[in-house]
PDB file of C-alpha atoms in Angstrom:
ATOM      1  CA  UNK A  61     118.576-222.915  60.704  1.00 80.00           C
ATOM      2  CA  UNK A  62     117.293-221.955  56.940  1.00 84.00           C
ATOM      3  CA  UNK A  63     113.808-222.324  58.127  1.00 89.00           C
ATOM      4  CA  UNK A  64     114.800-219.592  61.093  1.00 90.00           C
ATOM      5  CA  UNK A  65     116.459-217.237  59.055  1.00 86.00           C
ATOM      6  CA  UNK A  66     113.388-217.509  56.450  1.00 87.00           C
ATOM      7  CA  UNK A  67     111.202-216.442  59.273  1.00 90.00           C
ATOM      8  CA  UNK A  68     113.320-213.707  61.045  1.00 89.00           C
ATOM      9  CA  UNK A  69     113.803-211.932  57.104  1.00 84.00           C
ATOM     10  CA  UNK A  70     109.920-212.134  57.020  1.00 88.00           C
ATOM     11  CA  UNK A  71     109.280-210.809  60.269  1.00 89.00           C
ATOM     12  CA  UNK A  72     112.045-207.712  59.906  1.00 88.00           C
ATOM     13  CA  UNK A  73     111.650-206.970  56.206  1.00 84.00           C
ATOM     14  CA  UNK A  74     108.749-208.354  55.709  1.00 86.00           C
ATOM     15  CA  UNK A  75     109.758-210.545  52.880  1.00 85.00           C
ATOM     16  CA  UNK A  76     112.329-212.738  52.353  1.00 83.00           C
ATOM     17  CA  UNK A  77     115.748-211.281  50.852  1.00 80.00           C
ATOM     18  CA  UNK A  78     117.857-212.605  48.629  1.00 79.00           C
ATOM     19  CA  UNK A  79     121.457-213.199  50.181  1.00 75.00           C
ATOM     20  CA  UNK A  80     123.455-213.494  46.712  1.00 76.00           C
ATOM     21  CA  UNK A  81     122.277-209.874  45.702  1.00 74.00           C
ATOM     22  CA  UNK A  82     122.935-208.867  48.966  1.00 73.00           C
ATOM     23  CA  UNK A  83     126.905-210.073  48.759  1.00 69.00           C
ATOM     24  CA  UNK A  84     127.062-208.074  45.239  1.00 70.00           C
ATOM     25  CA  UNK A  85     126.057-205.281  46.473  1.00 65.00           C
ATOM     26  CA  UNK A  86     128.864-202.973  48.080  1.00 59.00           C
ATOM     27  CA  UNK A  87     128.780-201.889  51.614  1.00 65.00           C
ATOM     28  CA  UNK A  88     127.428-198.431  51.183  1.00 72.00           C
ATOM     29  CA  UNK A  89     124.194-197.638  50.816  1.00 75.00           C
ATOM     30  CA  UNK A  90     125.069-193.864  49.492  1.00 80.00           C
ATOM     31  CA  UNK A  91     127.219-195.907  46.931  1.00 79.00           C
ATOM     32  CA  UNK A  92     124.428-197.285  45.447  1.00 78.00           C
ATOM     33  CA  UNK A  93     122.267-194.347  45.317  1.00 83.00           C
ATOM     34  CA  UNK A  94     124.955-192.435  43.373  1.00 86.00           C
ATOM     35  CA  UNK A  95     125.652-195.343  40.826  1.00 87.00           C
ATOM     36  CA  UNK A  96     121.635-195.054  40.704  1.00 89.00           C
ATOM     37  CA  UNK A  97     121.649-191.556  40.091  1.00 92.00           C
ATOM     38  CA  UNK A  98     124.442-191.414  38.049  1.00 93.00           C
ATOM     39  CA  UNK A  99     122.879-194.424  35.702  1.00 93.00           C
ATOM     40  CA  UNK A 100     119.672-191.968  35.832  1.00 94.00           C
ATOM     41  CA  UNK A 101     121.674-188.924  34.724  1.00 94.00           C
ATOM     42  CA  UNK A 102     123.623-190.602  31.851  1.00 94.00           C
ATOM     43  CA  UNK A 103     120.130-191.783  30.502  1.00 93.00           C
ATOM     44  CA  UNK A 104     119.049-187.722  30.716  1.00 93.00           C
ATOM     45  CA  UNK A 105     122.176-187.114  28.877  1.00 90.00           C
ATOM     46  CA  UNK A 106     121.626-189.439  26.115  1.00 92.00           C
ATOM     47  CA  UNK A 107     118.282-188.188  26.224  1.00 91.00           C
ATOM     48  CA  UNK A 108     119.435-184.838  25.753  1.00 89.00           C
ATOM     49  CA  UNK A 109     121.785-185.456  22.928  1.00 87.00           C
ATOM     50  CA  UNK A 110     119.545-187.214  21.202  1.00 87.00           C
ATOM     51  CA  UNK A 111     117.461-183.950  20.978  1.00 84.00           C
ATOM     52  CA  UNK A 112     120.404-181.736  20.233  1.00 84.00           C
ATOM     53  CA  UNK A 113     120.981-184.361  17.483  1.00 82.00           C
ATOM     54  CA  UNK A 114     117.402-183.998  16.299  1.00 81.00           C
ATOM     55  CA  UNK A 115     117.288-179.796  17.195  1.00 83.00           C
ATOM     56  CA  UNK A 116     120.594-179.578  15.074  1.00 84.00           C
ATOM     57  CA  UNK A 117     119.210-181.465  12.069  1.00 82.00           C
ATOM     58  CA  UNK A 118     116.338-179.760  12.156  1.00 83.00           C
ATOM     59  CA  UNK A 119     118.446-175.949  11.960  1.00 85.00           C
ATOM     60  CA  UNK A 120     120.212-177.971   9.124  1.00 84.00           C
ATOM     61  CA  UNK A 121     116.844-178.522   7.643  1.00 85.00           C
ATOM     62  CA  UNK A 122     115.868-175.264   8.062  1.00 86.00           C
ATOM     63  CA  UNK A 123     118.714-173.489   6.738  1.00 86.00           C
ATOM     64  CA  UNK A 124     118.666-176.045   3.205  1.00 86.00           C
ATOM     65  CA  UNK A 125     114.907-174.425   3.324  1.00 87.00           C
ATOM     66  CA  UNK A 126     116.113-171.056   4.120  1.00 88.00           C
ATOM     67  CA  UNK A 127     118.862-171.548   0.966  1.00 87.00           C
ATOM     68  CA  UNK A 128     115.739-173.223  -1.345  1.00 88.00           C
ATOM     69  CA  UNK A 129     113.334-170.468  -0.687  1.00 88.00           C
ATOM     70  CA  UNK A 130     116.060-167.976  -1.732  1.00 90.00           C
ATOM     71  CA  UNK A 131     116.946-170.282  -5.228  1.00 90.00           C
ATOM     72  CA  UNK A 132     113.240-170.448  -5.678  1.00 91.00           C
ATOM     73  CA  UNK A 133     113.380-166.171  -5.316  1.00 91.00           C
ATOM     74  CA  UNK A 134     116.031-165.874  -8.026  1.00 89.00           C
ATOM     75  CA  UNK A 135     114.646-168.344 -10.297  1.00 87.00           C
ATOM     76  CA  UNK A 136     111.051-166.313  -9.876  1.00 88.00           C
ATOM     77  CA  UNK A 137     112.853-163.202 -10.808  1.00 88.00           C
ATOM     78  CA  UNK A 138     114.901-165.161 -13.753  1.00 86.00           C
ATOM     79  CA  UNK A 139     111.979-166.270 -14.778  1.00 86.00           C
ATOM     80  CA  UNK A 140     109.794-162.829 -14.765  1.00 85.00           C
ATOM     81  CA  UNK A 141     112.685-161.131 -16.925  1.00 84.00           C
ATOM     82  CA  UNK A 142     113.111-164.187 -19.417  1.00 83.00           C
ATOM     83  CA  UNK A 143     109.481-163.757 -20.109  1.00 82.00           C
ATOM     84  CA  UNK A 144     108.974-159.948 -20.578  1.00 80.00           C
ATOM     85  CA  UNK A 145     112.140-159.800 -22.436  1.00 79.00           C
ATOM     86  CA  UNK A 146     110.516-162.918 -24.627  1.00 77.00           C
ATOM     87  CA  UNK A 147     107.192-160.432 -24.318  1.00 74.00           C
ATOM     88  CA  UNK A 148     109.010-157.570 -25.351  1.00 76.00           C
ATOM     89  CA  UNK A 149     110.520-159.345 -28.695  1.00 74.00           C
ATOM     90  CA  UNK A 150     107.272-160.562 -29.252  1.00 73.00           C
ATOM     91  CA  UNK A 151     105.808-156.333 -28.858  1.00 75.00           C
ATOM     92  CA  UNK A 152     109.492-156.009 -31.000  1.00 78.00           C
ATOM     93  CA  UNK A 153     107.761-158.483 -33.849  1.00 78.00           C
ATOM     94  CA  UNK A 154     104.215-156.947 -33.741  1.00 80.00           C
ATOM     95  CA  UNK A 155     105.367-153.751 -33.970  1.00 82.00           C
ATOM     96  CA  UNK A 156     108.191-154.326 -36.772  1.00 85.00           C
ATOM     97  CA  UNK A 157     105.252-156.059 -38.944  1.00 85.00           C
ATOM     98  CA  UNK A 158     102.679-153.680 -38.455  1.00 86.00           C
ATOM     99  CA  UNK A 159     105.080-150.621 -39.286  1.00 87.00           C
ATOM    100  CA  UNK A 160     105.666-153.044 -42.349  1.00 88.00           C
ATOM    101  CA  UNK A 161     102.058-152.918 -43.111  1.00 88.00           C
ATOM    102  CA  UNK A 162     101.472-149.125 -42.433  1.00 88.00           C
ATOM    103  CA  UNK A 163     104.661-148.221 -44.858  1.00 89.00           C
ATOM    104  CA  UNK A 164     103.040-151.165 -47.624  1.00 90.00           C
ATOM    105  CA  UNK A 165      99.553-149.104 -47.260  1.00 89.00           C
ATOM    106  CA  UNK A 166     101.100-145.708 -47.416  1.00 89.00           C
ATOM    107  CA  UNK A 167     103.024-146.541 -50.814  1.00 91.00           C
ATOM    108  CA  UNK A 168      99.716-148.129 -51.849  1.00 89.00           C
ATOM    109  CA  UNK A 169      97.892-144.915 -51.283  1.00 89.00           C
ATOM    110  CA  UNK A 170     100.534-143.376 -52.384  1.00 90.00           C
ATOM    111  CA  UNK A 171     100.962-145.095 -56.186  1.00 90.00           C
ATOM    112  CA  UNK A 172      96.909-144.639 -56.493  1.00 89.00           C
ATOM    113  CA  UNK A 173      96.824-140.780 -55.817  1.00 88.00           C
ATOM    114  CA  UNK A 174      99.803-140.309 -58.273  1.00 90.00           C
ATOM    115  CA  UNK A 175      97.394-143.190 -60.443  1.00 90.00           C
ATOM    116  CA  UNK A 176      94.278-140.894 -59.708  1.00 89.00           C
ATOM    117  CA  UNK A 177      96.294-137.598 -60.620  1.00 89.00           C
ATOM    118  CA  UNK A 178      97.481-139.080 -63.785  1.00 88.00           C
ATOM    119  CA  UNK A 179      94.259-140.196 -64.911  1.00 87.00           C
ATOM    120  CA  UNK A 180      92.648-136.636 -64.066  1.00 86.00           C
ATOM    121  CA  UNK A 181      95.266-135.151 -66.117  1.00 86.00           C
ATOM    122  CA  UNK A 182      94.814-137.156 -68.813  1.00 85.00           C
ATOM    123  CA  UNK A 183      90.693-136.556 -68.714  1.00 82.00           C
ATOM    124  CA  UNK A 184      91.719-132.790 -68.354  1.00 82.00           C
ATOM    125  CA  UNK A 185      94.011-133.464 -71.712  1.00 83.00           C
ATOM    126  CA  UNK A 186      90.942-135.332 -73.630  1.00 79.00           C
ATOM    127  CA  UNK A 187      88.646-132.639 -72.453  1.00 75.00           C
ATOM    128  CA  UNK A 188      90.250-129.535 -73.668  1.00 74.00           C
ATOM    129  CA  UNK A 189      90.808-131.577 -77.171  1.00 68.00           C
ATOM    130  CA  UNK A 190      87.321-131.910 -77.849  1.00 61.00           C
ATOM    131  CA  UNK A 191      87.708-135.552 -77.601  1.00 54.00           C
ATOM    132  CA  UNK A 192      85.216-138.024 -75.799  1.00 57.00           C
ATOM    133  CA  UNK A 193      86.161-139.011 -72.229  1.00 52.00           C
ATOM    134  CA  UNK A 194      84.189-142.069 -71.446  1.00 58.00           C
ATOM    135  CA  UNK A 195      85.710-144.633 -69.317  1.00 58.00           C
ATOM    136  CA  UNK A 196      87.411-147.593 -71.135  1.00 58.00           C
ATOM    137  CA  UNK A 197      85.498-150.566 -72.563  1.00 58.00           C
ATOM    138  CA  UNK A 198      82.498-147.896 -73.917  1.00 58.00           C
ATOM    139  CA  UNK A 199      81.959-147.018 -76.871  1.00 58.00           C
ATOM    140  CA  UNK A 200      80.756-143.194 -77.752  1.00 56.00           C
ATOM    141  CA  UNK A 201      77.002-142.425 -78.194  1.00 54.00           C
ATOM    142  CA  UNK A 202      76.414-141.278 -81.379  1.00 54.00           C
ATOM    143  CA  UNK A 203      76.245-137.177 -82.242  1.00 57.00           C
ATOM    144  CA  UNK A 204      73.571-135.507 -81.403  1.00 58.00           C
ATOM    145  CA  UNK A 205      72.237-132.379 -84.078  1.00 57.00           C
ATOM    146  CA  UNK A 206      72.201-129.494 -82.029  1.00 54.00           C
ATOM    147  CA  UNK A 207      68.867-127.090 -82.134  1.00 56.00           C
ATOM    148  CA  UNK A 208      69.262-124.624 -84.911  1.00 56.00           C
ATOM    149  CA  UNK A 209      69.914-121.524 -83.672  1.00 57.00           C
ATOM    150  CA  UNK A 210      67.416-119.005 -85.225  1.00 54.00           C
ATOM    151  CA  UNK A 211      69.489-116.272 -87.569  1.00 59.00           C
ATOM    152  CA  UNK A 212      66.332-114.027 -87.791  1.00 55.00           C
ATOM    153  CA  UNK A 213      65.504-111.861 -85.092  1.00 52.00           C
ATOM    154  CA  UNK A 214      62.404-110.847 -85.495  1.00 53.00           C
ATOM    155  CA  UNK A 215      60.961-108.718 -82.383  1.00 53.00           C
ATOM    156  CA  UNK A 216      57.933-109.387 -82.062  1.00 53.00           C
ATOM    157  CA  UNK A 217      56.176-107.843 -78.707  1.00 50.00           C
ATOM    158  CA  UNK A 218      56.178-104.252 -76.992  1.00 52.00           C
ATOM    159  CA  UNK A 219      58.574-102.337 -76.643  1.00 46.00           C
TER     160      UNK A 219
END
């Protein structure tokens, strides 16, 4: 009887069928197709939400790199001002020492002309009192006679 039923499945189906599957299986074939399909769509779904999961962290990424960029912006522009207002005490410094310098050389020059007055003021003085003005650390050259002046005047020559 087996061996007949063995050769029957062959011969109709064209292999032979397994009878235990066949008693699990419920009486409708549209049944089955639907489980099928509906074990096919629930694999699409978790499909899907896997890629909602990975779409969503990725606009989470996006927006930390949206939020970073910006920080980086304000640091940039935190940054820029720190250094010219660091620049500009540095101009603040320059400038404060070399108006130090200017005013140090302008009392210089200053003390030397009133030095350079006094000392022509003082050669005026020794000039007009017939005394020697040689520079210090000199000593005076000794008198010269001066030419006699002739008392005679004798004309001598045409007239």
């Amino acid at each position: 009887l087996e061996e007949h039923c063995n050769q029957v499945m062959m011969m109709k189906y064209g292999q032979l069928v397994n009878l235990e599957v066949m008693q699990t299986l419920s009486g409708s074939r549209i049944l089955e197709e639907l489980k099928q399909e509906k074990l096919l769509k629930e694999a699409a779904y978790a499909k899907e939400i896997k890629e909602w999961d990975v779409s969503s962290v990725l606009c989470v990424c996006v927006g930390f790199y949206v939020c970073l960029s910006a920080l980086k912006q304000v640091c940039d522009v935190y940054l820029n001002i720190s250094v010219c207002i660091q620049g500009r005490q540095f101009q603040d410094y320059r400038r404060r020492v070399l108006q130090e310098d200017i005013q140090w050389l302008r009392d210089l020059v200053k003390t030397q002309c009133q030095q350079a007055e006094a000392f022509s003021r003082e050669i005026f003085l020794l000039s007009h009192q017939g005394g020697h003005v040689l520079p210090p650390g000199q000593h005076p050259l000794p008198s010269i006679d001066p030419f006699p002046i002739p008392t005679d005047r004798t004309t001598t020559g045409a007239v």
